Amino acid sequence: VLMATHDGEAYGMTINSFASLSLDPPLVTVVLRNDARLFGLVTKSRAFSVTILSAAQQELAERFAGKLRGAERMAGLAAQTPAGGAPLLEGGLARLDCRVVHTYAAGVNTLFVAEVVEARVHSTEDPLAYHDRGYRKLA
């Protein structure tokens, strides 16, 4: 789940394009549609967080995948806001606090390259994976 905030508006969504780019410095990439609500927040704030969910958190992934809209999506969730400003969901396997360092236009999408300024691992349980239109367990 990727989350961002700007001018008091916080929002999050389940993303399907997230990858490690470099270990030194620690860089990740994420692709967002230019018309997505989260695109505007990440573009303005230049920051985002990523929460890696466990296999037991499919319902949370679905919540952020579009089942709920607007403030309903964020209602009642436990989140922390570190110094970087992007909210971090509580209860995931791992959390990354990221700062955007480059953006690349790619048709109707934008590729964001971000430096990981803080990373925390909370559990070694199985991660939630989505492949071929369904949630899967990694072997």
PDB file of N, CA and C in Angstrom, residues 36-101:
ATOM      1  N   ALA A  36      -4.549   9.611 -11.374  1.00  0.00           N
ATOM      2  CA  ALA A  36      -4.841   9.039 -10.052  1.00  0.00           C
ATOM      3  C   ALA A  36      -4.740  10.120  -8.978  1.00  0.00           C
ATOM      4  N   ARG A  37      -5.613  10.042  -8.013  1.00  0.00           N
ATOM      5  CA  ARG A  37      -5.596  10.987  -6.893  1.00  0.00           C
ATOM      6  C   ARG A  37      -4.230  10.991  -6.206  1.00  0.00           C
ATOM      7  N   LEU A  38      -3.655   9.820  -6.031  1.00  0.00           N
ATOM      8  CA  LEU A  38      -2.372   9.702  -5.349  1.00  0.00           C
ATOM      9  C   LEU A  38      -1.233  10.339  -6.152  1.00  0.00           C
ATOM     10  N   PHE A  39      -1.346  10.349  -7.477  1.00  0.00           N
ATOM     11  CA  PHE A  39      -0.335  10.992  -8.313  1.00  0.00           C
ATOM     12  C   PHE A  39      -0.153  12.452  -7.911  1.00  0.00           C
ATOM     13  N   GLY A  40      -1.245  13.166  -7.734  1.00  0.00           N
ATOM     14  CA  GLY A  40      -1.175  14.575  -7.352  1.00  0.00           C
ATOM     15  C   GLY A  40      -0.525  14.780  -5.999  1.00  0.00           C
ATOM     16  N   LEU A  41      -0.859  13.916  -5.039  1.00  0.00           N
ATOM     17  CA  LEU A  41      -0.286  14.047  -3.698  1.00  0.00           C
ATOM     18  C   LEU A  41       1.214  13.770  -3.701  1.00  0.00           C
ATOM     19  N   VAL A  42       1.636  12.738  -4.417  1.00  0.00           N
ATOM     20  CA  VAL A  42       3.065  12.409  -4.476  1.00  0.00           C
ATOM     21  C   VAL A  42       3.823  13.511  -5.223  1.00  0.00           C
ATOM     22  N   THR A  43       3.254  14.004  -6.308  1.00  0.00           N
ATOM     23  CA  THR A  43       3.898  15.065  -7.083  1.00  0.00           C
ATOM     24  C   THR A  43       4.098  16.321  -6.240  1.00  0.00           C
ATOM     25  N   LYS A  44       3.092  16.701  -5.471  1.00  0.00           N
ATOM     26  CA  LYS A  44       3.176  17.924  -4.660  1.00  0.00           C
ATOM     27  C   LYS A  44       4.046  17.754  -3.420  1.00  0.00           C
ATOM     28  N   SER A  45       3.934  16.618  -2.756  1.00  0.00           N
ATOM     29  CA  SER A  45       4.663  16.422  -1.494  1.00  0.00           C
ATOM     30  C   SER A  45       6.092  15.930  -1.707  1.00  0.00           C
ATOM     31  N   ARG A  46       6.350  15.298  -2.868  1.00  0.00           N
ATOM     32  CA  ARG A  46       7.658  14.708  -3.178  1.00  0.00           C
ATOM     33  C   ARG A  46       8.045  13.627  -2.173  1.00  0.00           C
ATOM     34  N   ALA A  47       7.038  12.983  -1.580  1.00  0.00           N
ATOM     35  CA  ALA A  47       7.283  11.935  -0.579  1.00  0.00           C
ATOM     36  C   ALA A  47       6.139  10.933  -0.616  1.00  0.00           C
ATOM     37  N   PHE A  48       6.446   9.694  -0.212  1.00  0.00           N
ATOM     38  CA  PHE A  48       5.415   8.674  -0.050  1.00  0.00           C
ATOM     39  C   PHE A  48       5.944   7.594   0.873  1.00  0.00           C
ATOM     40  N   SER A  49       5.030   6.763   1.343  1.00  0.00           N
ATOM     41  CA  SER A  49       5.410   5.605   2.147  1.00  0.00           C
ATOM     42  C   SER A  49       4.861   4.358   1.474  1.00  0.00           C
ATOM     43  N   VAL A  50       5.507   3.237   1.745  1.00  0.00           N
ATOM     44  CA  VAL A  50       5.045   1.945   1.246  1.00  0.00           C
ATOM     45  C   VAL A  50       4.965   0.998   2.430  1.00  0.00           C
ATOM     46  N   THR A  51       3.829   0.341   2.581  1.00  0.00           N
ATOM     47  CA  THR A  51       3.661  -0.693   3.598  1.00  0.00           C
ATOM     48  C   THR A  51       3.532  -2.024   2.876  1.00  0.00           C
ATOM     49  N   ILE A  52       4.430  -2.957   3.187  1.00  0.00           N
ATOM     50  CA  ILE A  52       4.381  -4.304   2.620  1.00  0.00           C
ATOM     51  C   ILE A  52       3.445  -5.122   3.502  1.00  0.00           C
ATOM     52  N   LEU A  53       2.385  -5.661   2.919  1.00  0.00           N
ATOM     53  CA  LEU A  53       1.365  -6.386   3.681  1.00  0.00           C
ATOM     54  C   LEU A  53       1.703  -7.867   3.805  1.00  0.00           C
ATOM     55  N   SER A  54       1.158  -8.478   4.851  1.00  0.00           N
ATOM     56  CA  SER A  54       1.321  -9.920   5.050  1.00  0.00           C
ATOM     57  C   SER A  54       0.235 -10.666   4.283  1.00  0.00           C
ATOM     58  N   ALA A  55       0.425 -11.968   4.115  1.00  0.00           N
ATOM     59  CA  ALA A  55      -0.559 -12.801   3.420  1.00  0.00           C
ATOM     60  C   ALA A  55      -1.916 -12.753   4.109  1.00  0.00           C
ATOM     61  N   ALA A  56      -1.936 -12.433   5.397  1.00  0.00           N
ATOM     62  CA  ALA A  56      -3.188 -12.359   6.153  1.00  0.00           C
ATOM     63  C   ALA A  56      -3.897 -11.012   5.990  1.00  0.00           C
ATOM     64  N   GLN A  57      -3.334 -10.091   5.221  1.00  0.00           N
ATOM     65  CA  GLN A  57      -3.900  -8.746   5.099  1.00  0.00           C
ATOM     66  C   GLN A  57      -4.535  -8.473   3.735  1.00  0.00           C
ATOM     67  N   GLN A  58      -5.071  -9.507   3.110  1.00  0.00           N
ATOM     68  CA  GLN A  58      -5.710  -9.342   1.803  1.00  0.00           C
ATOM     69  C   GLN A  58      -6.853  -8.337   1.862  1.00  0.00           C
ATOM     70  N   GLU A  59      -7.631  -8.352   2.923  1.00  0.00           N
ATOM     71  CA  GLU A  59      -8.762  -7.424   3.051  1.00  0.00           C
ATOM     72  C   GLU A  59      -8.284  -5.971   3.017  1.00  0.00           C
ATOM     73  N   LEU A  60      -7.161  -5.699   3.653  1.00  0.00           N
ATOM     74  CA  LEU A  60      -6.604  -4.347   3.651  1.00  0.00           C
ATOM     75  C   LEU A  60      -6.139  -3.957   2.244  1.00  0.00           C
ATOM     76  N   ALA A  61      -5.529  -4.887   1.536  1.00  0.00           N
ATOM     77  CA  ALA A  61      -5.113  -4.623   0.152  1.00  0.00           C
ATOM     78  C   ALA A  61      -6.327  -4.305  -0.715  1.00  0.00           C
ATOM     79  N   GLU A  62      -7.410  -5.050  -0.541  1.00  0.00           N
ATOM     80  CA  GLU A  62      -8.623  -4.814  -1.320  1.00  0.00           C
ATOM     81  C   GLU A  62      -9.253  -3.469  -0.968  1.00  0.00           C
ATOM     82  N   ARG A  63      -9.189  -3.097   0.305  1.00  0.00           N
ATOM     83  CA  ARG A  63      -9.720  -1.800   0.738  1.00  0.00           C
ATOM     84  C   ARG A  63      -9.029  -0.665  -0.022  1.00  0.00           C
ATOM     85  N   PHE A  64      -7.712  -0.776  -0.185  1.00  0.00           N
ATOM     86  CA  PHE A  64      -6.955   0.270  -0.857  1.00  0.00           C
ATOM     87  C   PHE A  64      -6.895   0.081  -2.370  1.00  0.00           C
ATOM     88  N   ALA A  65      -7.498  -0.973  -2.879  1.00  0.00           N
ATOM     89  CA  ALA A  65      -7.492  -1.231  -4.323  1.00  0.00           C
ATOM     90  C   ALA A  65      -8.693  -0.619  -5.028  1.00  0.00           C
ATOM     91  N   GLY A  66      -9.519   0.120  -4.318  1.00  0.00           N
ATOM     92  CA  GLY A  66     -10.619   0.790  -4.984  1.00  0.00           C
ATOM     93  C   GLY A  66     -11.990   0.411  -4.493  1.00  0.00           C
ATOM     94  N   LYS A  67     -12.076  -0.490  -3.522  1.00  0.00           N
ATOM     95  CA  LYS A  67     -13.380  -0.884  -3.001  1.00  0.00           C
ATOM     96  C   LYS A  67     -14.051   0.291  -2.281  1.00  0.00           C
ATOM     97  N   LEU A  68     -13.255   1.126  -1.638  1.00  0.00           N
ATOM     98  CA  LEU A  68     -13.754   2.317  -0.946  1.00  0.00           C
ATOM     99  C   LEU A  68     -13.138   3.550  -1.588  1.00  0.00           C
ATOM    100  N   ARG A  69     -13.862   4.649  -1.563  1.00  0.00           N
ATOM    101  CA  ARG A  69     -13.385   5.893  -2.168  1.00  0.00           C
ATOM    102  C   ARG A  69     -13.215   6.974  -1.107  1.00  0.00           C
ATOM    103  N   GLY A  70     -12.420   7.961  -1.441  1.00  0.00           N
ATOM    104  CA  GLY A  70     -12.279   9.150  -0.615  1.00  0.00           C
ATOM    105  C   GLY A  70     -11.893   8.859   0.816  1.00  0.00           C
ATOM    106  N   ALA A  71     -12.500   9.612   1.734  1.00  0.00           N
ATOM    107  CA  ALA A  71     -12.171   9.512   3.157  1.00  0.00           C
ATOM    108  C   ALA A  71     -12.509   8.142   3.729  1.00  0.00           C
ATOM    109  N   GLU A  72     -13.472   7.428   3.129  1.00  0.00           N
ATOM    110  CA  GLU A  72     -13.833   6.087   3.612  1.00  0.00           C
ATOM    111  C   GLU A  72     -12.632   5.149   3.593  1.00  0.00           C
ATOM    112  N   ARG A  73     -11.783   5.308   2.604  1.00  0.00           N
ATOM    113  CA  ARG A  73     -10.621   4.438   2.449  1.00  0.00           C
ATOM    114  C   ARG A  73      -9.675   4.561   3.642  1.00  0.00           C
ATOM    115  N   MET A  74      -9.570   5.751   4.207  1.00  0.00           N
ATOM    116  CA  MET A  74      -8.628   6.011   5.293  1.00  0.00           C
ATOM    117  C   MET A  74      -9.266   5.903   6.680  1.00  0.00           C
ATOM    118  N   ALA A  75     -10.583   5.884   6.751  1.00  0.00           N
ATOM    119  CA  ALA A  75     -11.292   5.937   8.034  1.00  0.00           C
ATOM    120  C   ALA A  75     -10.957   4.757   8.938  1.00  0.00           C
ATOM    121  N   GLY A  76     -10.658   5.068  10.193  1.00  0.00           N
ATOM    122  CA  GLY A  76     -10.463   4.051  11.211  1.00  0.00           C
ATOM    123  C   GLY A  76      -9.156   3.291  11.151  1.00  0.00           C
ATOM    124  N   LEU A  77      -8.226   3.712  10.333  1.00  0.00           N
ATOM    125  CA  LEU A  77      -6.955   3.001  10.212  1.00  0.00           C
ATOM    126  C   LEU A  77      -5.915   3.574  11.159  1.00  0.00           C
ATOM    127  N   ALA A  78      -5.109   2.688  11.723  1.00  0.00           N
ATOM    128  CA  ALA A  78      -3.997   3.121  12.566  1.00  0.00           C
ATOM    129  C   ALA A  78      -2.810   3.418  11.662  1.00  0.00           C
ATOM    130  N   ALA A  79      -2.334   4.653  11.730  1.00  0.00           N
ATOM    131  CA  ALA A  79      -1.189   5.055  10.920  1.00  0.00           C
ATOM    132  C   ALA A  79      -0.301   5.982  11.730  1.00  0.00           C
ATOM    133  N   GLN A  80       0.977   5.947  11.420  1.00  0.00           N
ATOM    134  CA  GLN A  80       1.939   6.866  12.018  1.00  0.00           C
ATOM    135  C   GLN A  80       2.379   7.836  10.935  1.00  0.00           C
ATOM    136  N   THR A  81       2.786   9.033  11.357  1.00  0.00           N
ATOM    137  CA  THR A  81       3.326   9.992  10.413  1.00  0.00           C
ATOM    138  C   THR A  81       4.730  10.368  10.862  1.00  0.00           C
ATOM    139  N   PRO A  82       5.752   9.793  10.215  1.00  0.00           N
ATOM    140  CA  PRO A  82       7.135  10.108  10.585  1.00  0.00           C
ATOM    141  C   PRO A  82       7.519  11.514  10.130  1.00  0.00           C
ATOM    142  N   ALA A  83       8.745  11.890  10.387  1.00  0.00           N
ATOM    143  CA  ALA A  83       9.230  13.234  10.065  1.00  0.00           C
ATOM    144  C   ALA A  83       9.052  13.583   8.590  1.00  0.00           C
ATOM    145  N   GLY A  84       9.130  12.585   7.713  1.00  0.00           N
ATOM    146  CA  GLY A  84       8.984  12.823   6.281  1.00  0.00           C
ATOM    147  C   GLY A  84       7.599  13.251   5.867  1.00  0.00           C
ATOM    148  N   GLY A  85       6.597  12.975   6.697  1.00  0.00           N
ATOM    149  CA  GLY A  85       5.252  13.452   6.450  1.00  0.00           C
ATOM    150  C   GLY A  85       4.293  12.487   5.794  1.00  0.00           C
ATOM    151  N   ALA A  86       4.757  11.433   5.139  1.00  0.00           N
ATOM    152  CA  ALA A  86       3.857  10.478   4.495  1.00  0.00           C
ATOM    153  C   ALA A  86       3.383   9.469   5.530  1.00  0.00           C
ATOM    154  N   PRO A  87       2.070   9.257   5.655  1.00  0.00           N
ATOM    155  CA  PRO A  87       1.576   8.315   6.662  1.00  0.00           C
ATOM    156  C   PRO A  87       2.042   6.890   6.383  1.00  0.00           C
ATOM    157  N   LEU A  88       2.295   6.158   7.457  1.00  0.00           N
ATOM    158  CA  LEU A  88       2.693   4.751   7.375  1.00  0.00           C
ATOM    159  C   LEU A  88       1.643   3.915   8.084  1.00  0.00           C
ATOM    160  N   LEU A  89       1.090   2.924   7.392  1.00  0.00           N
ATOM    161  CA  LEU A  89       0.123   2.024   8.017  1.00  0.00           C
ATOM    162  C   LEU A  89       0.799   1.197   9.096  1.00  0.00           C
ATOM    163  N   GLU A  90       0.102   0.969  10.174  1.00  0.00           N
ATOM    164  CA  GLU A  90       0.615   0.086  11.219  1.00  0.00           C
ATOM    165  C   GLU A  90       0.191  -1.340  10.904  1.00  0.00           C
ATOM    166  N   GLY A  91       1.029  -2.302  11.274  1.00  0.00           N
ATOM    167  CA  GLY A  91       0.661  -3.702  11.156  1.00  0.00           C
ATOM    168  C   GLY A  91       1.165  -4.433   9.932  1.00  0.00           C
ATOM    169  N   GLY A  92       1.880  -3.789   9.056  1.00  0.00           N
ATOM    170  CA  GLY A  92       2.421  -4.478   7.891  1.00  0.00           C
ATOM    171  C   GLY A  92       3.702  -5.224   8.223  1.00  0.00           C
ATOM    172  N   LEU A  93       4.199  -5.976   7.259  1.00  0.00           N
ATOM    173  CA  LEU A  93       5.460  -6.698   7.436  1.00  0.00           C
ATOM    174  C   LEU A  93       6.646  -5.742   7.484  1.00  0.00           C
ATOM    175  N   ALA A  94       6.607  -4.750   6.617  1.00  0.00           N
ATOM    176  CA  ALA A  94       7.697  -3.785   6.528  1.00  0.00           C
ATOM    177  C   ALA A  94       7.132  -2.452   6.055  1.00  0.00           C
ATOM    178  N   ARG A  95       7.873  -1.385   6.373  1.00  0.00           N
ATOM    179  CA  ARG A  95       7.448  -0.045   5.969  1.00  0.00           C
ATOM    180  C   ARG A  95       8.650   0.730   5.447  1.00  0.00           C
ATOM    181  N   LEU A  96       8.422   1.482   4.386  1.00  0.00           N
ATOM    182  CA  LEU A  96       9.460   2.310   3.783  1.00  0.00           C
ATOM    183  C   LEU A  96       8.982   3.756   3.744  1.00  0.00           C
ATOM    184  N   ASP A  97       9.827   4.662   4.180  1.00  0.00           N
ATOM    185  CA  ASP A  97       9.566   6.098   4.107  1.00  0.00           C
ATOM    186  C   ASP A  97      10.451   6.623   2.981  1.00  0.00           C
ATOM    187  N   CYS A  98       9.848   7.217   1.944  1.00  0.00           N
ATOM    188  CA  CYS A  98      10.577   7.523   0.710  1.00  0.00           C
ATOM    189  C   CYS A  98      10.455   8.990   0.304  1.00  0.00           C
ATOM    190  N   ARG A  99      11.520   9.524  -0.312  1.00  0.00           N
ATOM    191  CA  ARG A  99      11.556  10.873  -0.870  1.00  0.00           C
ATOM    192  C   ARG A  99      11.808  10.775  -2.365  1.00  0.00           C
ATOM    193  N   VAL A 100      10.968  11.424  -3.155  1.00  0.00           N
ATOM    194  CA  VAL A 100      11.098  11.399  -4.616  1.00  0.00           C
ATOM    195  C   VAL A 100      12.353  12.170  -5.035  1.00  0.00           C
ATOM    196  N   VAL A 101      13.178  11.534  -5.870  1.00  0.00           N
ATOM    197  CA  VAL A 101      14.393  12.184  -6.371  1.00  0.00           C
ATOM    198  C   VAL A 101      14.348  12.421  -7.886  1.00  0.00           C
TER     199      VAL A 101
END
